[in-house]
GROMACS .gro file of C-alpha atoms in nm:
model
  345
    1MET     CA    1  -0.002   0.005  -0.007
    2ARG     CA    2   0.105   0.353  -0.059
    3TYR     CA    3   0.056   0.622   0.231
    4VAL     CA    4  -0.059   0.970   0.125
    5ILE     CA    5   0.002   1.183   0.426
    6ILE     CA    6  -0.260   1.470   0.424
    7GLY     CA    7  -0.090   1.727   0.652
    8ALA     CA    8   0.278   1.638   0.689
    9GLY     CA    9   0.355   1.845   1.000
   10ALA     CA   10   0.456   1.706   1.338
   11VAL     CA   11   0.250   1.394   1.354
   12GLY     CA   12   0.210   1.348   0.972
   13GLY     CA   13   0.577   1.396   0.920
   14ALA     CA   14   0.698   1.159   1.201
   15ILE     CA   15   0.458   0.874   1.061
   16GLY     CA   16   0.537   0.949   0.715
   17GLY     CA   17   0.916   0.949   0.767
   18ARG     CA   18   0.907   0.644   0.988
   19LEU     CA   19   0.701   0.459   0.714
   20ALA     CA   20   0.937   0.570   0.461
   21GLU     CA   21   1.238   0.440   0.660
   22ALA     CA   22   1.078   0.115   0.673
   23GLY     CA   23   1.049   0.093   0.292
   24HIS     CA   24   0.690   0.206   0.227
   25ASP     CA   25   0.581   0.429  -0.044
   26VAL     CA   26   0.472   0.744   0.082
   27VAL     CA   27   0.352   1.080  -0.061
   28LEU     CA   28   0.352   1.413   0.164
   29VAL     CA   29   0.095   1.661   0.130
   30ALA     CA   30   0.174   2.006   0.266
   31ARG     CA   31   0.115   2.383   0.221
   32GLY     CA   32   0.311   2.701   0.194
   33ALA     CA   33   0.661   2.744   0.311
   34HIS     CA   34   0.660   2.374   0.449
   35HIS     CA   35   0.563   2.238   0.109
   36GLU     CA   36   0.826   2.434  -0.078
   37ALA     CA   37   1.112   2.327   0.175
   38LEU     CA   38   0.995   1.956   0.153
   39ARG     CA   39   1.020   1.970  -0.224
   40ALA     CA   40   1.338   2.143  -0.245
   41PHE     CA   41   1.535   1.967   0.054
   42GLY     CA   42   1.321   1.659   0.160
   43LEU     CA   43   1.175   1.571   0.504
   44ARG     CA   44   1.434   1.605   0.786
   45LEU     CA   45   1.302   1.383   1.053
   46MET     CA   46   1.502   1.425   1.377
   47THR     CA   47   1.473   1.139   1.628
   48ALA     CA   48   1.681   0.998   1.917
   49GLU     CA   49   1.883   0.803   1.654
   50GLY     CA   50   1.984   1.090   1.463
   51THR     CA   51   1.851   1.321   1.181
   52ARG     CA   52   1.751   1.161   0.843
   53THR     CA   53   1.648   1.321   0.519
   54HIS     CA   54   1.370   1.159   0.310
   55LEU     CA   55   1.331   1.264  -0.042
   56LEU     CA   56   0.974   1.174  -0.093
   57PRO     CA   57   0.710   1.303  -0.347
   58VAL     CA   58   0.538   1.616  -0.216
   59VAL     CA   59   0.219   1.779  -0.334
   60ASP     CA   60  -0.014   2.064  -0.220
   61GLU     CA   61  -0.326   1.934  -0.383
   62PRO     CA   62  -0.469   1.633  -0.544
   63ALA     CA   63  -0.446   1.751  -0.892
   64ALA     CA   64  -0.062   1.771  -0.846
   65LEU     CA   65  -0.046   1.384  -0.780
   66GLY     CA   66  -0.277   1.312  -1.050
   67ALA     CA   67  -0.520   0.984  -1.008
   68LEU     CA   68  -0.478   0.804  -0.692
   69ARG     CA   69  -0.383   0.435  -0.702
   70ALA     CA   70  -0.629   0.158  -0.601
   71ASP     CA   71  -0.396   0.051  -0.327
   72ASP     CA   72  -0.356   0.418  -0.162
   73VAL     CA   73  -0.432   0.477   0.206
   74LEU     CA   74  -0.520   0.822   0.286
   75LEU     CA   75  -0.374   0.935   0.636
   76LEU     CA   76  -0.547   1.254   0.757
   77THR     CA   77  -0.324   1.438   1.003
   78VAL     CA   78  -0.415   1.803   0.947
   79LYS     CA   79  -0.558   1.975   1.268
   80THR     CA   80  -0.931   1.915   1.304
   81GLN     CA   81  -1.024   2.292   1.204
   82ASP     CA   82  -0.864   2.214   0.856
   83SER     CA   83  -1.032   1.890   0.814
   84GLU     CA   84  -1.330   1.993   0.626
   85ALA     CA   85  -1.135   2.157   0.354
   86ALA     CA   86  -0.897   1.863   0.308
   87LEU     CA   87  -1.189   1.603   0.302
   88ALA     CA   88  -1.374   1.796   0.028
   89ALA     CA   89  -1.058   1.817  -0.186
   90TRP     CA   90  -0.927   1.455  -0.147
   91GLY     CA   91  -1.261   1.303  -0.137
   92ALA     CA   92  -1.343   1.406  -0.482
   93ALA     CA   93  -0.988   1.308  -0.608
   94PRO     CA   94  -1.027   1.051  -0.909
   95VAL     CA   95  -0.890   0.682  -0.850
   96VAL     CA   96  -0.723   0.489  -1.141
   97GLY     CA   97  -0.998   0.231  -1.263
   98GLY     CA   98  -1.298   0.479  -1.180
   99GLY     CA   99  -1.453   0.636  -0.902
  100THR     CA  100  -1.337   0.880  -0.628
  101ALA     CA  101  -1.127   0.828  -0.317
  102ALA     CA  102  -1.442   0.892  -0.111
  103GLU     CA  103  -1.585   0.573  -0.268
  104ARG     CA  104  -1.299   0.358  -0.302
  105LEU     CA  105  -1.007   0.430  -0.069
  106PRO     CA  106  -0.951   0.380   0.310
  107LEU     CA  107  -0.929   0.726   0.510
  108VAL     CA  108  -0.750   0.696   0.846
  109CYS     CA  109  -0.804   0.997   1.098
  110ALA     CA  110  -0.477   1.038   1.299
  111GLN     CA  111  -0.569   1.338   1.496
  112ASN     CA  112  -0.680   1.499   1.823
  113GLY     CA  113  -1.058   1.484   1.918
  114VAL     CA  114  -1.333   1.293   1.785
  115GLU     CA  115  -1.507   1.524   1.533
  116SER     CA  116  -1.298   1.457   1.201
  117GLN     CA  117  -1.418   1.094   1.175
  118ARG     CA  118  -1.769   1.224   1.191
  119LEU     CA  119  -1.693   1.473   0.927
  120ALA     CA  120  -1.527   1.218   0.720
  121LEU     CA  121  -1.796   0.964   0.744
  122ARG     CA  122  -2.029   1.211   0.551
  123ARG     CA  123  -1.802   1.159   0.254
  124PHE     CA  124  -1.600   0.842   0.265
  125ARG     CA  125  -1.738   0.504   0.292
  126ARG     CA  126  -1.445   0.353   0.479
  127VAL     CA  127  -1.330   0.564   0.777
  128TYR     CA  128  -1.064   0.466   1.046
  129GLY     CA  129  -0.989   0.636   1.365
  130VAL     CA  130  -0.657   0.640   1.532
  131CYS     CA  131  -0.584   0.729   1.903
  132VAL     CA  132  -0.239   0.921   1.867
  133TRP     CA  133   0.010   0.896   2.135
  134LEU     CA  134   0.303   1.038   1.956
  135PRO     CA  135   0.533   1.331   2.100
  136ALA     CA  136   0.630   1.527   1.795
  137THR     CA  137   0.715   1.882   1.704
  138PHE     CA  138   0.701   2.093   1.394
  139VAL     CA  139   1.044   2.229   1.424
  140GLU     CA  140   1.064   2.460   1.111
  141PRO     CA  141   0.943   2.409   0.735
  142GLY     CA  142   1.101   2.096   0.615
  143ALA     CA  143   1.185   1.937   0.969
  144VAL     CA  144   0.994   1.780   1.224
  145SER     CA  145   1.132   1.596   1.541
  146ALA     CA  146   0.984   1.292   1.721
  147ALA     CA  147   1.164   1.252   2.054
  148GLY     CA  148   1.005   0.908   2.180
  149THR     CA  149   1.190   0.595   2.228
  150PRO     CA  150   1.233   0.296   2.176
  151LEU     CA  151   0.885   0.347   2.014
  152THR     CA  152   0.808   0.659   1.819
  153GLY     CA  153   0.438   0.642   1.919
  154ILE     CA  154   0.142   0.432   2.011
  155LEU     CA  155  -0.144   0.428   1.752
  156HIS     CA  156  -0.456   0.248   1.839
  157LEU     CA  157  -0.647   0.186   1.522
  158GLY     CA  158  -0.976   0.076   1.448
  159ARG     CA  159  -1.290   0.108   1.188
  160TYR     CA  160  -1.506   0.414   1.243
  161PRO     CA  161  -1.757   0.405   1.429
  162HIS     CA  162  -1.659   0.052   1.550
  163GLY     CA  163  -1.512  -0.286   1.448
  164THR     CA  164  -1.205  -0.395   1.277
  165ASP     CA  165  -1.117  -0.538   0.937
  166GLU     CA  166  -0.827  -0.671   0.729
  167THR     CA  167  -0.737  -0.319   0.588
  168ALA     CA  168  -0.689  -0.203   0.951
  169ARG     CA  169  -0.466  -0.511   1.032
  170ARG     CA  170  -0.251  -0.438   0.732
  171ILE     CA  171  -0.215  -0.081   0.829
  172ALA     CA  172  -0.113  -0.155   1.174
  173ALA     CA  173   0.129  -0.435   1.055
  174ASP     CA  174   0.310  -0.154   0.824
  175LEU     CA  175   0.308   0.098   1.126
  176GLU     CA  176   0.465  -0.195   1.371
  177LYS     CA  177   0.746  -0.228   1.102
  178SER     CA  178   0.797   0.148   1.150
  179ARG     CA  179   0.874   0.184   1.519
  180PHE     CA  180   0.520   0.216   1.626
  181GLU     CA  181   0.306  -0.003   1.834
  182ALA     CA  182  -0.041  -0.025   1.657
  183PRO     CA  183  -0.307  -0.229   1.845
  184VAL     CA  184  -0.611  -0.303   1.621
  185VAL     CA  185  -0.928  -0.244   1.843
  186PRO     CA  186  -1.294  -0.269   1.801
  187ASP     CA  187  -1.366   0.023   2.014
  188VAL     CA  188  -1.117   0.288   1.888
  189ALA     CA  189  -1.360   0.565   2.014
  190ARG     CA  190  -1.317   0.455   2.378
  191TRP     CA  191  -0.925   0.531   2.355
  192GLN     CA  192  -1.006   0.852   2.161
  193TYR     CA  193  -1.238   0.986   2.448
  194ALA     CA  194  -0.968   0.902   2.702
  195LYS     CA  195  -0.733   1.094   2.497
  196LEU     CA  196  -0.959   1.383   2.460
  197LEU     CA  197  -0.989   1.423   2.841
  198GLY     CA  198  -0.602   1.448   2.861
  199ASN     CA  199  -0.617   1.698   2.552
  200LEU     CA  200  -0.809   1.942   2.754
  201ALA     CA  201  -0.491   2.042   2.928
  202ASN     CA  202  -0.373   2.173   2.565
  203ALA     CA  203  -0.549   2.511   2.582
  204MET     CA  204  -0.423   2.572   2.930
  205GLU     CA  205  -0.054   2.497   2.822
  206ALA     CA  206  -0.106   2.711   2.499
  207VAL     CA  207  -0.227   3.025   2.708
  208SER     CA  208  -0.033   2.982   3.040
  209GLY     CA  209   0.256   2.739   2.945
  210PRO     CA  210   0.331   2.405   3.114
  211VAL     CA  211   0.089   2.303   3.367
  212THR     CA  212   0.281   2.291   3.692
  213GLY     CA  213   0.257   2.415   4.025
  214GLU     CA  214  -0.047   2.376   4.271
  215GLU     CA  215  -0.273   2.638   4.143
  216GLY     CA  216  -0.242   2.513   3.764
  217LEU     CA  217  -0.265   2.161   3.862
  218GLU     CA  218  -0.586   2.218   4.077
  219LEU     CA  219  -0.744   2.415   3.778
  220LEU     CA  220  -0.669   2.142   3.538
  221GLY     CA  221  -0.815   1.886   3.769
  222ARG     CA  222  -1.128   2.080   3.773
  223VAL     CA  223  -1.137   2.123   3.389
  224ARG     CA  224  -1.078   1.745   3.367
  225ALA     CA  225  -1.359   1.700   3.604
  226GLU     CA  226  -1.602   1.894   3.392
  227GLY     CA  227  -1.485   1.665   3.073
  228GLU     CA  228  -1.552   1.352   3.291
  229ALA     CA  229  -1.909   1.473   3.404
  230ALA     CA  230  -2.007   1.575   3.053
  231LEU     CA  231  -1.892   1.231   2.915
  232ALA     CA  232  -2.101   1.046   3.199
  233ALA     CA  233  -2.400   1.248   3.096
  234ALA     CA  234  -2.372   1.154   2.740
  235GLY     CA  235  -2.326   0.785   2.822
  236ILE     CA  236  -1.983   0.788   2.656
  237ALA     CA  237  -1.732   0.504   2.784
  238TYR     CA  238  -1.363   0.562   2.789
  239VAL     CA  239  -1.039   0.402   2.890
  240SER     CA  240  -0.923   0.441   3.249
  241GLU     CA  241  -0.604   0.616   3.331
  242GLU     CA  242  -0.497   0.282   3.491
  243GLU     CA  243  -0.532   0.094   3.159
  244GLN     CA  244  -0.356   0.378   2.953
  245ARG     CA  245  -0.074   0.356   3.183
  246ARG     CA  246  -0.061  -0.026   3.166
  247VAL     CA  247  -0.063  -0.017   2.792
  248ARG     CA  248   0.190   0.272   2.743
  249GLY     CA  249   0.422   0.132   3.026
  250ASP     CA  250   0.791   0.250   2.941
  251ARG     CA  251   0.748   0.205   2.560
  252ILE     CA  252   0.758   0.577   2.489
  253ARG     CA  253   1.039   0.767   2.682
  254LEU     CA  254   1.120   1.114   2.585
  255ARG     CA  255   1.481   1.169   2.508
  256PRO     CA  256   1.577   1.531   2.448
  257PHE     CA  257   1.805   1.568   2.156
  258ASP     CA  258   1.979   1.889   1.988
  259GLY     CA  259   1.789   2.049   1.717
  260SER     CA  260   1.438   1.943   1.814
  261PRO     CA  261   1.313   2.128   2.120
  262ARG     CA  262   0.982   2.012   2.246
  263ARG     CA  263   0.851   2.334   2.409
  264GLY     CA  264   0.473   2.230   2.418
  265GLY     CA  265   0.210   2.031   2.262
  266SER     CA  266   0.005   2.065   1.944
  267SER     CA  267  -0.191   2.356   2.057
  268TRP     CA  268   0.119   2.538   2.203
  269GLN     CA  269   0.289   2.468   1.855
  270SER     CA  270   0.003   2.637   1.668
  271LEU     CA  271   0.017   2.968   1.883
  272ASP     CA  272   0.401   2.959   1.860
  273ARG     CA  273   0.397   2.943   1.478
  274ALA     CA  274   0.133   3.208   1.474
  275THR     CA  275  -0.111   3.004   1.231
  276GLY     CA  276  -0.405   3.208   1.325
  277THR     CA  277  -0.612   2.907   1.424
  278ILE     CA  278  -0.611   2.646   1.706
  279GLU     CA  279  -0.787   2.312   1.780
  280ALA     CA  280  -0.964   2.414   2.109
  281ASP     CA  281  -1.315   2.399   1.946
  282TYR     CA  282  -1.268   2.029   1.908
  283LEU     CA  283  -1.113   1.962   2.244
  284ASN     CA  284  -1.251   2.185   2.522
  285GLY     CA  285  -1.536   2.265   2.281
  286GLU     CA  286  -1.631   1.906   2.244
  287ILE     CA  287  -1.680   1.898   2.621
  288ALA     CA  288  -1.881   2.240   2.591
  289LEU     CA  289  -2.085   2.083   2.328
  290LEU     CA  290  -2.166   1.764   2.534
  291GLY     CA  291  -2.245   1.979   2.834
  292ARG     CA  292  -2.502   2.181   2.632
  293LEU     CA  293  -2.658   1.881   2.486
  294HIS     CA  294  -2.692   1.695   2.834
  295GLY     CA  295  -2.738   1.979   3.074
  296VAL     CA  296  -2.404   1.964   3.238
  297PRO     CA  297  -2.231   2.329   3.316
  298THR     CA  298  -1.887   2.339   3.148
  299PRO     CA  299  -1.768   2.701   3.235
  300LEU     CA  300  -1.400   2.623   3.259
  301ASN     CA  301  -1.378   2.435   2.932
  302ASP     CA  302  -1.603   2.739   2.796
  303LEU     CA  303  -1.332   2.957   2.916
  304LEU     CA  304  -1.037   2.781   2.777
  305GLN     CA  305  -1.192   2.755   2.439
  306ARG     CA  306  -1.274   3.126   2.441
  307LEU     CA  307  -0.923   3.210   2.543
  308ALA     CA  308  -0.739   2.978   2.322
  309ASN     CA  309  -0.926   3.104   2.007
  310THR     CA  310  -0.876   3.454   2.121
  311PHE     CA  311  -0.503   3.404   2.147
  312ALA     CA  312  -0.477   3.219   1.798
  313ARG     CA  313  -0.684   3.503   1.641
  314GLU     CA  314  -0.480   3.783   1.777
  315ARG     CA  315  -0.168   3.591   1.752
  316ARG     CA  316  -0.067   3.642   2.118
  317ALA     CA  317   0.243   3.476   2.232
  318ALA     CA  318   0.206   3.111   2.355
  319GLY     CA  319   0.198   3.082   2.735
  320SER     CA  320   0.197   3.464   2.785
  321MET     CA  321  -0.100   3.479   3.051
  322PRO     CA  322   0.030   3.418   3.390
  323VAL     CA  323  -0.147   3.139   3.577
  324ALA     CA  324  -0.272   3.341   3.855
  325GLU     CA  325  -0.477   3.540   3.591
  326LEU     CA  326  -0.597   3.234   3.416
  327VAL     CA  327  -0.716   3.114   3.777
  328ARG     CA  328  -0.865   3.450   3.837
  329LEU     CA  329  -1.076   3.436   3.524
  330ALA     CA  330  -1.163   3.076   3.594
  331GLY     CA  331  -1.319   3.179   3.922
  332GLU     CA  332  -1.530   3.438   3.742
  333ALA     CA  333  -1.652   3.196   3.491
  334VAL     CA  334  -1.764   2.943   3.739
  335ALA     CA  335  -1.914   3.216   3.953
  336SER     CA  336  -2.113   3.331   3.623
  337VAL     CA  337  -2.303   3.015   3.609
  338GLY     CA  338  -2.459   3.071   3.960
  339GLU     CA  339  -2.343   2.762   4.119
  340GLU     CA  340  -2.026   2.634   4.303
  341GLY     CA  341  -1.895   2.464   3.989
  342PRO     CA  342  -1.811   2.156   3.849
  343PRO     CA  343  -1.721   1.849   4.071
  344ARG     CA  344  -1.367   1.826   4.200
  345PRO     CA  345  -1.154   1.521   4.117
   0.00000   0.00000   0.00000
């Protein structure tokens, strides 16, 4: 199978680079300066073993690639706020032998949150979800880093909305030859909702820097408690923290190395790169949505969603709001709902 990586940034670049190292056919899809750098100089993938440059086909749109092959796998790794445009463009792409990508090819969503798969299923007949545990950083145009060792990441994979099939197992086998662990599970959404709870910290980190210290950790606990309450009200199951720790074990350890600083996660990187957008609508915003649907107040997630979007829109510096100010705003947000606030963990 050939892998078309739609969004060859931090996660997409790391997966594409590792697949290429293992001998698989890979096409990278990127935009702007990153696209130009990849075409001119190749993908520089920085890992604990050193830096490798992969000279791979690079396109910025389906027309530049021509007709897709019948054995292509589309791997969607853009941020969720960019999914709709990518799905519209690639879903209509023709496939050799007739039909479109949406009709004939598997689409694998390797992204934070849970919304992209639902968007994808409106167009694509065969959609797969991935729970992404992969510490990766967009370093500069043409270069990404993945500091995990001995595994680069753990990628739980399954058919969406549920189930498994031979395609999922073939993709997983290719990933496992490429320094990933890729368990094929029939309930991938259960893993993704657990990851969603962890990703509620992304906006806090983006706005106020790494979540450390008593004040920040206490606030984060309350943010997560809102998320747990919303999922419970919606009847949504998720993997426990104990099971996640058992699965992860010490399979992924972060090993810092020169040239690839991991200063923050995906939302922090969006602010640091001043992209103008951020994924908070599909992380904290997912909890806000569930809260509104099921009558659960979520003032803290509402606040973080609003702040993250403001920071992105106004291109404010990542981590520039003092934690004390964030805590003060959180107190006002909780008071505004006219009750004591969400349950504490």
